[in-house]
Coordinates of C-alpha atoms in Angstrom, one line a residue:
M106 CA 204.0 144.8 57.6
A107 CA 203.4 147.2 54.3
I108 CA 205.4 148.1 51.3
W109 CA 204.9 150.7 48.6
L110 CA 206.9 152.4 46.1
T111 CA 206.5 155.7 44.2
K112 CA 204.8 154.4 41.2
L113 CA 205.7 151.3 42.7
A114 CA 205.1 149.2 46.1
V115 CA 205.3 149.7 49.8
L116 CA 205.8 146.8 52.3
T117 CA 203.8 147.2 55.6
S118 CA 203.7 145.1 58.8
S119 CA 200.6 146.6 59.9
L120 CA 199.5 146.3 63.2
A121 CA 203.7 145.9 61.9
L122 CA 217.9 152.9 73.0
S123 CA 220.0 155.6 74.4
S124 CA 217.9 157.7 76.2
L125 CA 217.9 160.8 78.6
L126 CA 215.3 159.6 80.9
A127 CA 216.5 155.8 81.3
A128 CA 217.1 156.2 85.0
A129 CA 213.2 157.0 85.2
R130 CA 212.0 154.4 83.2
L131 CA 210.7 150.4 83.3
P132 CA 213.1 147.8 81.9
D133 CA 210.4 147.9 79.0
G134 CA 210.7 151.4 78.6
R135 CA 207.8 152.1 79.3
M136 CA 207.2 155.1 81.9
H137 CA 204.7 153.1 84.1
A138 CA 203.6 149.8 84.2
N139 CA 199.5 150.7 83.8
M140 CA 200.7 152.7 80.7
F141 CA 199.7 150.4 77.3
R142 CA 202.0 149.2 74.6
S143 CA 202.9 151.1 71.9
P144 CA 202.3 149.2 68.5
G145 CA 206.6 149.1 68.3
I146 CA 208.4 147.3 65.7
P147 CA 211.7 144.4 67.3
R148 CA 215.1 146.1 66.7
A149 CA 217.5 143.9 64.7
P150 CA 220.5 143.6 66.2
L151 CA 223.8 143.3 64.7
E152 CA 226.9 141.9 65.8
N153 CA 229.2 144.4 64.9
P154 CA 227.7 147.4 64.1
D155 CA 231.1 149.2 64.1
A156 CA 232.9 147.2 61.4
P157 CA 233.0 148.5 58.2
V158 CA 230.4 147.5 55.6
V159 CA 232.0 146.0 52.1
S160 CA 230.0 146.5 48.8
R161 CA 229.5 144.2 46.3
N162 CA 232.6 145.7 44.4
G163 CA 234.9 145.4 47.0
T164 CA 234.7 149.5 48.4
E165 CA 235.0 149.5 52.0
L166 CA 231.8 151.6 53.1
P167 CA 231.2 153.2 56.3
P168 CA 229.2 151.1 59.4
Y169 CA 226.1 150.3 59.4
N170 CA 225.3 152.6 62.7
T171 CA 227.0 155.9 60.9
V172 CA 224.8 158.6 61.8
Y173 CA 223.8 161.0 58.7
Y174 CA 221.6 163.6 59.1
F175 CA 218.9 165.9 56.9
D176 CA 217.2 169.2 57.0
Q177 CA 213.7 168.4 57.8
L178 CA 211.3 171.1 57.6
I179 CA 209.6 172.0 61.0
D180 CA 206.2 172.4 59.6
H181 CA 204.9 171.3 56.4
N182 CA 202.5 173.8 56.3
N183 CA 204.5 176.9 57.1
P184 CA 208.2 176.5 55.7
S185 CA 209.2 179.9 57.0
L186 CA 209.7 178.1 60.3
G187 CA 213.1 176.6 59.1
T188 CA 214.6 173.1 59.5
F189 CA 215.7 170.5 62.1
K190 CA 218.1 168.2 61.9
Q191 CA 216.7 164.4 61.3
R192 CA 218.8 161.7 61.9
Y193 CA 218.7 158.5 59.4
W194 CA 221.1 155.6 58.9
H195 CA 222.1 154.1 55.0
T196 CA 224.1 151.9 53.4
Y197 CA 224.8 150.9 49.8
E198 CA 226.1 147.6 50.0
F199 CA 223.6 146.4 47.3
Y200 CA 223.1 149.2 45.1
E201 CA 224.2 149.0 41.8
P202 CA 223.3 152.3 39.5
G203 CA 219.9 152.2 38.7
G204 CA 218.5 150.0 41.7
P205 CA 215.5 151.7 43.8
I206 CA 216.2 153.4 47.0
I207 CA 214.3 151.8 50.3
L208 CA 213.3 153.9 53.4
M209 CA 212.2 152.8 56.2
T210 CA 211.1 154.8 59.5
P211 CA 211.4 152.4 63.0
G212 CA 208.0 154.7 63.9
E213 CA 207.6 155.4 67.6
G214 CA 211.0 155.1 69.3
N215 CA 214.7 155.8 69.1
A216 CA 216.3 155.0 66.0
D217 CA 219.6 153.6 67.3
G218 CA 219.6 150.4 67.6
Y219 CA 218.1 149.8 64.5
S220 CA 220.4 149.5 61.5
G221 CA 220.2 146.0 61.3
Y222 CA 216.9 147.4 59.3
L223 CA 219.5 148.1 56.6
T224 CA 220.8 144.4 56.0
N225 CA 219.8 141.4 54.7
T226 CA 218.7 140.2 58.3
T227 CA 215.4 141.9 57.3
I228 CA 213.2 141.8 54.3
N229 CA 214.9 145.4 53.7
G230 CA 217.9 143.9 53.1
L231 CA 216.6 140.8 51.2
I232 CA 214.8 143.5 48.9
A233 CA 218.0 145.6 48.3
Q234 CA 220.0 142.3 47.6
Q235 CA 217.5 141.2 45.3
Q236 CA 217.3 144.4 43.6
N237 CA 220.3 146.2 44.1
A238 CA 218.9 148.8 45.8
S239 CA 220.2 150.9 48.8
T240 CA 218.8 151.0 52.5
I241 CA 217.7 153.8 54.5
V242 CA 216.3 153.9 57.9
L243 CA 214.9 157.2 58.6
E244 CA 214.1 158.5 62.6
H245 CA 210.5 159.7 63.2
R246 CA 209.9 163.4 64.2
F247 CA 210.0 163.6 67.6
Y248 CA 211.5 160.5 68.4
G249 CA 215.2 160.2 69.6
F250 CA 217.3 163.3 68.7
S251 CA 215.4 164.3 65.6
N252 CA 213.2 166.7 67.2
P253 CA 211.8 169.9 65.5
Y254 CA 212.1 171.5 68.8
P255 CA 214.2 171.1 72.1
D256 CA 211.5 169.9 74.4
L257 CA 207.9 167.8 74.1
T258 CA 205.6 170.5 75.8
V259 CA 202.4 170.7 74.1
K260 CA 203.1 174.2 72.5
S261 CA 206.0 172.0 70.4
L262 CA 203.7 169.0 70.1
K263 CA 201.8 170.7 68.1
V264 CA 203.5 169.6 64.8
H265 CA 203.6 166.0 65.5
T266 CA 201.0 164.5 63.7
I267 CA 200.3 161.9 61.3
Q268 CA 200.4 164.0 58.2
Q269 CA 203.8 165.8 59.1
A270 CA 205.0 162.3 59.4
I271 CA 204.1 161.2 56.1
D272 CA 205.6 164.5 54.8
D273 CA 208.5 164.3 56.2
L274 CA 209.0 161.3 54.3
V275 CA 207.6 162.6 50.8
Y276 CA 210.2 165.7 51.8
F277 CA 213.2 163.3 52.3
T278 CA 212.5 161.5 49.3
Q279 CA 212.4 164.5 47.4
N280 CA 215.2 166.3 48.4
V281 CA 217.9 164.2 50.3
V282 CA 221.6 163.9 48.9
L283 CA 222.5 160.6 49.7
P284 CA 226.0 159.9 51.1
M285 CA 226.7 157.4 48.0
P286 CA 228.0 157.8 44.2
G287 CA 224.9 159.4 42.4
G288 CA 223.2 160.0 45.7
D289 CA 222.2 163.1 44.1
Q290 CA 220.5 162.0 41.3
V291 CA 218.0 159.3 42.7
T292 CA 215.2 161.5 43.4
P293 CA 211.9 159.9 42.7
D294 CA 211.4 161.4 39.5
K295 CA 215.0 159.5 38.6
A296 CA 214.7 155.9 40.7
P297 CA 212.5 154.2 42.4
W298 CA 211.9 153.9 46.0
I299 CA 210.4 151.4 48.0
L300 CA 208.8 152.4 51.7
I301 CA 208.7 149.6 54.0
G302 CA 207.1 149.7 57.6
G303 CA 206.3 147.6 60.7
S304 CA 203.4 148.4 62.9
Y305 CA 203.2 152.2 63.4
S306 CA 205.8 153.0 60.6
G307 CA 203.7 150.4 58.5
A308 CA 200.5 151.7 59.3
L309 CA 201.8 154.9 57.7
T310 CA 201.4 153.3 54.3
S311 CA 197.6 152.6 54.9
W312 CA 195.8 153.7 58.2
T313 CA 192.8 152.3 60.2
M314 CA 192.3 153.3 63.9
V315 CA 190.1 151.6 66.3
N316 CA 189.6 153.5 69.6
N317 CA 188.6 150.5 71.7
F318 CA 190.6 148.3 70.6
W319 CA 189.7 145.3 72.7
E320 CA 190.4 142.7 69.9
Y321 CA 194.2 143.2 70.7
F322 CA 193.6 140.8 73.2
E323 CA 192.0 138.2 70.8
P324 CA 195.0 136.8 68.7
I325 CA 196.6 136.0 72.3
R326 CA 193.3 134.4 73.3
L327 CA 192.9 132.1 70.4
H328 CA 196.9 131.2 70.1
M329 CA 197.9 130.9 73.6
P330 CA 198.4 127.4 75.2
A331 CA 194.9 126.3 75.5
N332 CA 195.0 125.5 79.3
C333 CA 196.7 129.4 80.1
S334 CA 193.7 130.8 78.6
A335 CA 191.2 128.7 80.0
D336 CA 192.8 129.7 83.5
V337 CA 193.5 133.0 82.8
Q338 CA 189.7 133.8 82.0
A339 CA 188.8 132.4 85.3
V340 CA 190.9 134.2 87.2
I341 CA 189.4 137.5 85.3
A342 CA 186.0 136.4 85.4
H343 CA 186.2 135.9 89.4
V344 CA 188.8 139.2 90.2
D345 CA 186.2 141.5 88.2
K346 CA 182.9 139.9 90.2
T347 CA 184.7 140.0 93.4
F348 CA 185.9 144.2 92.7
T349 CA 182.4 145.2 91.7
G350 CA 181.0 143.5 95.1
K351 CA 180.8 144.7 98.6
N352 CA 182.9 141.9 99.7
T353 CA 185.8 144.5 101.0
T354 CA 187.8 141.5 103.0
A355 CA 187.7 139.2 99.3
I356 CA 189.0 142.2 97.7
V357 CA 191.7 143.2 100.4
A358 CA 192.8 139.5 99.9
I359 CA 193.4 139.5 96.2
K360 CA 195.6 142.7 97.0
E361 CA 197.5 141.0 99.5
A362 CA 197.7 138.0 97.4
F363 CA 199.1 139.8 94.2
G364 CA 201.4 142.0 96.5
L365 CA 199.6 145.1 95.4
S366 CA 198.4 146.2 99.1
N367 CA 200.1 149.7 98.7
V368 CA 198.1 150.4 95.3
T369 CA 195.8 152.8 97.4
H370 CA 194.2 154.8 94.3
L371 CA 190.7 154.5 93.2
D372 CA 188.9 155.7 90.2
D373 CA 188.5 159.2 90.0
V374 CA 189.5 160.8 93.1
A375 CA 190.6 159.7 96.5
G376 CA 186.9 159.5 97.7
A377 CA 186.2 157.0 94.6
R378 CA 183.3 158.8 93.7
K379 CA 180.6 156.6 91.4
S380 CA 179.2 158.1 88.0
K381 CA 177.0 157.3 85.2
A382 CA 180.7 156.8 83.7
W383 CA 182.1 154.9 85.9
P384 CA 179.7 153.2 88.3
Y385 CA 182.2 151.0 90.3
T386 CA 184.8 152.0 93.6
I387 CA 187.1 149.7 92.6
D388 CA 191.3 149.5 92.5
I389 CA 191.5 150.5 88.9
D390 CA 195.3 151.2 89.0
L391 CA 195.4 147.5 90.8
K392 CA 193.3 145.4 88.1
S393 CA 195.0 147.2 85.3
A394 CA 198.6 145.9 86.7
L395 CA 197.2 142.5 87.5
V396 CA 195.2 141.9 84.3
R397 CA 197.0 143.5 81.3
N398 CA 201.0 143.5 82.0
N399 CA 201.3 139.4 82.0
L400 CA 199.4 139.5 78.7
W401 CA 201.2 142.7 77.0
D402 CA 204.1 140.5 77.5
W403 CA 203.0 138.2 74.2
Q404 CA 203.6 141.2 72.0
S405 CA 207.5 140.0 72.7
L406 CA 207.2 136.9 71.4
Q407 CA 208.8 136.0 68.0
P408 CA 208.9 132.5 66.3
T409 CA 212.5 132.8 67.1
T410 CA 211.8 133.0 71.1
G411 CA 212.7 129.8 73.1
P412 CA 210.9 128.1 76.3
N413 CA 212.1 131.2 78.6
G414 CA 210.0 133.4 76.7
Q415 CA 208.6 136.1 79.5
F416 CA 204.8 135.1 78.3
Y417 CA 205.6 131.3 78.4
K418 CA 207.1 131.7 82.3
F419 CA 203.8 133.1 83.1
C420 CA 201.9 130.4 81.7
D421 CA 204.2 127.9 82.9
A422 CA 203.9 129.5 86.3
L423 CA 200.0 128.8 86.0
E424 CA 199.7 125.3 83.9
V425 CA 203.0 123.1 85.2
K426 CA 202.1 121.3 88.7
D427 CA 204.4 119.1 90.1
G428 CA 205.6 118.9 86.9
V429 CA 202.4 118.0 85.0
N430 CA 201.1 119.8 82.7
A431 CA 197.5 121.2 82.9
P432 CA 194.9 119.6 80.6
A433 CA 193.3 122.0 77.9
G434 CA 190.6 123.3 80.5
G435 CA 193.5 124.3 82.6
W436 CA 193.4 123.3 86.2
G437 CA 190.7 125.3 87.7
L438 CA 189.9 128.8 89.1
D439 CA 191.6 127.6 92.7
H440 CA 194.9 126.8 91.6
A441 CA 194.9 129.4 88.8
L442 CA 194.9 132.1 91.2
A443 CA 196.9 131.0 94.1
A444 CA 199.2 130.2 91.1
W445 CA 198.9 133.6 89.2
S446 CA 199.7 135.4 92.5
S447 CA 202.1 133.9 93.9
Y448 CA 204.4 134.5 90.5
F449 CA 203.2 137.9 90.1
K450 CA 203.9 138.7 94.2
N451 CA 207.4 137.0 94.2
T452 CA 208.7 137.2 90.7
Y453 CA 207.1 139.1 88.1
L454 CA 206.3 142.4 90.0
N455 CA 210.3 142.8 91.0
R456 CA 210.6 142.4 86.9
L457 CA 207.8 144.8 86.2
C458 CA 209.0 147.6 88.3
A459 CA 212.8 147.3 88.6
G460 CA 212.5 147.6 92.7
A461 CA 210.8 150.9 91.9
N462 CA 208.1 151.6 94.9
V463 CA 205.0 149.8 93.6
E464 CA 202.6 152.7 93.9
D465 CA 205.3 154.6 92.0
C466 CA 205.2 151.8 89.4
L467 CA 201.7 151.5 89.3
G468 CA 199.9 154.0 90.3
T469 CA 198.6 156.5 87.8
Y470 CA 196.6 159.4 89.4
D471 CA 199.3 161.7 90.8
P472 CA 199.6 164.3 88.4
T473 CA 203.0 165.9 90.0
Q474 CA 204.7 162.7 89.1
E475 CA 207.6 162.6 86.9
Y476 CA 206.3 160.4 84.2
W477 CA 203.6 163.2 83.4
T478 CA 205.6 166.4 83.7
D479 CA 209.1 165.4 82.4
T480 CA 208.7 167.4 78.5
S481 CA 212.9 166.6 78.0
I482 CA 213.0 164.7 74.4
D483 CA 214.0 161.3 73.5
N484 CA 210.8 160.1 75.7
A485 CA 208.8 157.8 73.2
N486 CA 206.4 157.0 75.7
R487 CA 205.4 160.9 75.4
S488 CA 205.6 161.3 71.9
W489 CA 203.4 158.4 71.4
F490 CA 200.8 159.1 74.0
W491 CA 200.4 162.7 71.7
I492 CA 199.3 160.4 68.5
V493 CA 197.1 158.7 70.9
C494 CA 195.3 160.8 72.3
N495 CA 194.6 162.8 69.2
E496 CA 194.8 160.7 66.5
V497 CA 194.5 156.7 66.4
G498 CA 193.1 155.6 69.9
Y499 CA 194.2 151.8 70.3
L500 CA 193.0 151.7 73.8
Q501 CA 193.8 148.4 74.7
E502 CA 190.7 147.7 76.9
G503 CA 188.5 144.4 77.6
A504 CA 186.3 142.8 75.6
P505 CA 182.8 143.2 75.4
P506 CA 179.8 141.3 77.7
H507 CA 179.2 138.0 76.5
H508 CA 182.3 137.6 74.4
P509 CA 185.3 135.8 76.2
T510 CA 188.1 138.3 77.4
L511 CA 191.5 137.4 79.4
V512 CA 191.6 140.6 80.7
T513 CA 189.4 142.7 82.8
R514 CA 186.2 144.7 81.3
L515 CA 186.6 147.4 84.3
V516 CA 189.4 149.0 82.4
Q517 CA 187.8 150.8 79.5
P518 CA 188.5 153.9 77.6
A519 CA 187.7 156.4 80.3
Y520 CA 191.1 154.8 82.6
D521 CA 193.4 155.7 79.8
L522 CA 192.1 158.1 78.6
R523 CA 192.1 160.2 81.7
Q524 CA 195.9 159.8 81.3
C525 CA 196.0 162.1 78.6
Q526 CA 194.6 164.7 80.9
F527 CA 197.6 164.2 83.4
M528 CA 200.4 164.3 80.7
F529 CA 198.9 166.9 78.8
P530 CA 196.7 169.0 80.9
E531 CA 196.9 172.5 78.8
A532 CA 195.5 170.2 76.0
F533 CA 193.2 168.2 77.0
P534 CA 191.2 170.1 80.6
Q535 CA 188.8 166.7 79.9
P536 CA 189.0 163.5 78.5
P537 CA 189.7 163.8 74.9
K538 CA 187.5 162.4 72.6
T539 CA 190.1 160.5 70.3
A540 CA 189.4 161.6 66.5
I541 CA 189.5 158.6 65.1
K542 CA 186.7 159.0 62.7
K543 CA 189.1 162.1 60.9
T544 CA 191.9 159.5 60.4
N545 CA 189.8 157.1 59.0
K546 CA 188.3 159.3 56.7
N547 CA 192.0 161.0 55.8
Y548 CA 193.6 157.8 55.1
K549 CA 190.7 155.4 54.1
G550 CA 191.0 153.2 57.2
W551 CA 189.8 149.7 55.8
N552 CA 188.5 151.4 52.7
V553 CA 192.5 152.1 51.1
R554 CA 192.8 150.5 47.7
L555 CA 196.0 152.0 45.8
N556 CA 198.0 150.2 43.8
R557 CA 201.9 148.1 44.1
L558 CA 200.8 148.0 48.0
F559 CA 201.8 144.8 50.0
F560 CA 200.3 144.0 53.1
A561 CA 201.9 141.7 55.7
N562 CA 200.4 140.7 58.6
G563 CA 200.8 137.9 61.5
Q564 CA 197.5 135.4 62.8
R565 CA 199.4 135.8 66.3
D566 CA 200.2 139.5 66.2
P567 CA 198.0 141.3 68.5
W568 CA 197.3 144.2 66.1
K569 CA 196.3 142.0 63.6
D570 CA 192.7 143.4 64.1
A571 CA 193.7 147.1 63.3
T572 CA 194.8 145.5 59.6
V573 CA 193.6 145.0 56.8
S574 CA 193.5 141.3 57.7
A575 CA 191.3 141.9 60.6
T576 CA 188.6 139.6 61.6
R577 CA 185.3 141.6 61.4
H578 CA 186.5 143.2 58.3
T579 CA 187.0 141.7 54.9
V580 CA 189.9 143.5 52.3
Q581 CA 189.8 141.6 49.3
S582 CA 193.4 140.6 48.2
T583 CA 194.6 141.7 44.7
D584 CA 197.5 141.6 42.3
Q585 CA 197.8 145.3 42.5
Q586 CA 197.4 145.6 46.5
P587 CA 198.0 141.5 47.8
I588 CA 197.5 140.5 51.3
Y589 CA 199.5 138.0 52.6
I590 CA 198.9 136.6 56.8
G591 CA 201.4 134.0 58.2
E592 CA 201.5 132.5 61.3
G593 CA 203.6 135.1 62.8
F594 CA 203.7 137.5 65.9
H595 CA 204.0 141.0 66.0
C596 CA 206.1 141.9 62.4
S597 CA 207.5 138.6 62.6
D598 CA 207.8 139.1 58.6
L599 CA 210.1 141.8 58.9
K600 CA 213.0 139.4 60.3
T601 CA 215.2 137.0 57.7
A602 CA 215.3 134.9 61.1
S603 CA 211.3 133.9 61.2
G604 CA 211.0 133.3 57.7
K605 CA 213.5 130.6 58.4
V606 CA 212.1 129.0 61.1
D607 CA 208.5 129.3 60.2
P608 CA 207.6 128.2 56.8
S609 CA 204.5 130.4 56.5
I610 CA 206.6 133.7 56.9
N611 CA 208.8 132.6 54.7
A612 CA 206.2 132.2 52.2
V613 CA 204.7 135.8 52.8
Q614 CA 208.6 137.1 52.7
A615 CA 209.0 134.9 49.0
A616 CA 205.9 136.5 47.9
A617 CA 206.8 140.2 48.6
L618 CA 210.2 139.6 46.7
R619 CA 208.2 138.2 43.7
Y620 CA 205.8 141.4 43.5
F621 CA 208.8 143.8 44.0
R622 CA 210.8 142.2 41.3
T623 CA 207.7 142.1 39.2
W624 CA 206.7 145.8 40.2
L625 CA 210.0 147.3 40.0
S626 CA 210.7 146.3 36.5
Q627 CA 207.6 147.9 35.5
W628 CA 209.0 151.2 36.7
K629 CA 209.6 154.0 34.6
P630 CA 211.6 157.2 35.6
N631 CA 209.4 160.5 35.3
P632 CA 210.2 162.8 32.3
K633 CA 209.3 166.2 34.5
P634 CA 212.8 167.4 35.2
H635 CA 213.3 167.9 39.1
T636 CA 214.1 171.6 38.9
P637 CA 214.9 173.4 42.1
N638 CA 213.4 176.8 43.0
T639 CA 213.2 179.4 46.0
I640 CA 211.5 178.7 49.3
K641 CA 211.1 182.0 50.7
V642 CA 211.8 182.4 54.5
S643 CA 211.8 184.9 56.9
P644 CA 215.9 186.3 57.6
A645 CA 216.3 185.0 60.4
I646 CA 216.5 181.5 59.4
S647 CA 217.2 182.0 55.7
G648 CA 220.3 180.3 55.5
K649 CA 219.1 177.3 57.6
V650 CA 216.7 176.4 54.3
A651 CA 218.1 174.6 51.4
V652 CA 216.9 175.5 48.1
Y653 CA 214.4 172.3 46.8
N654 CA 211.7 172.1 43.8
G655 CA 209.3 174.6 44.9
T656 CA 207.3 175.4 48.2
P657 CA 206.5 172.1 49.4
K658 CA 202.9 171.3 50.2
P659 CA 201.2 168.8 52.2
I660 CA 201.3 165.8 50.8
N661 CA 198.9 162.3 51.6
A662 CA 201.9 160.2 50.1
F663 CA 199.6 157.3 50.0
S664 CA 196.6 158.6 48.2
K665 CA 198.8 160.6 45.8
G666 CA 201.9 158.9 45.3
L667 CA 205.2 160.2 46.1
D668 CA 205.9 161.1 42.8
A669 CA 202.8 164.0 43.1

């Protein structure tokens, strides 16, 4: 989690739905089961989102799920292209004149269902309640129904970049007229703004890119039950050895045991051609399906998750035998392999694929399948994959040799990047070389140093090693850029409920509240007036573009400040 404010602070939970394609997606929202998990932040569901909201002074306000629209620039580098309707949600339940404005984007997903982040069930609302603030949830461009263009083709996605998303936030703060009394007098020169995010949306405040992000699985390995960790590692080592060997009978036996006999596509084309880049003739789709999906379920855990959490069910299937728990070292390979394959085949596979054909659910080698070719809007997987392929990487692969690993070492970046070619063939005739060095250079990566920037991370978050709390990087916590880490999972520090059950998360949230109280007390308005000026646009779209403070220019909000 990270928080940053114009002349003030940002809170980020760093790596911290309605759907037109719902029928074509898996229960967890992915288009197929071998597409890796996006960071994502957990929703904050409300018991009655349609109910009117009552402010502190007794005024009845619109329900939290009321949708508003902002005229956002299609291209901040070329304002003459006009605007699109960007959705947002807003309340001034706790607002008092002079209070701050708290802005959040959920990031890589349809923003329906995130209106809970307007309330004090989240850190956003806790800060609003303490500081008399108004809260906003802004849908990210190219997600949900906030689309510059009516499709997700390569041509449309040319304006889907990290910088355009940052510029959206800046432009919104400088030009929105909020639907509340005095809502036209809260631009950053007149009122303090706080940007809060978690996961990708938290990373928008401070970016760190990692291409081969094998460390994704390290917090899982270190914090999952020790017996389960030991047995998973034993099974993976065995399967890797089998699949790189010549014993086809043993390979077939493993496929049948896991219910994956029909996963037929091999690496490369049907001939399973060997190359220097990929020396193994093995079923990579099978390996990816087997060894990553059960581990990805860890990302859905929270401190409030009970024993019926999906990941815990997986470990129980391996480690509970005749009502007895395995010792810390696990039951060993023979039992673990039999238990895992039985659970995967007879229980997990149907849940994962929701009854879909196994090849359609897990296969990734048919470029004609709908999940590669469908360019309809409200397809978060496609929108996120564009960013992955171009700018961020975050490929969740096996650990390097001689390091313990929970997942196969045979799934490497070439496997996942090949999917970029299938989804965006016009952009990637060859597997892309993701521009992570450029992204890190532009946004400073682990070297970011900003005033009034609060980082909150979790020890059990699989994305921890893509944050300033990464194990292999040391970033000093300071009073102007404090770094706090609790025992949370992914974005746990965003939820009030997490702080109620985990003292370490409660301490992180309390620290954030202290820092914002201090930083906000130091904020002063900018005496430079916010005067309107005319944006030159083509006659065809002149009626669509509002008159704002001069011609917008690309601004890196987090190196120059929202008041730049």
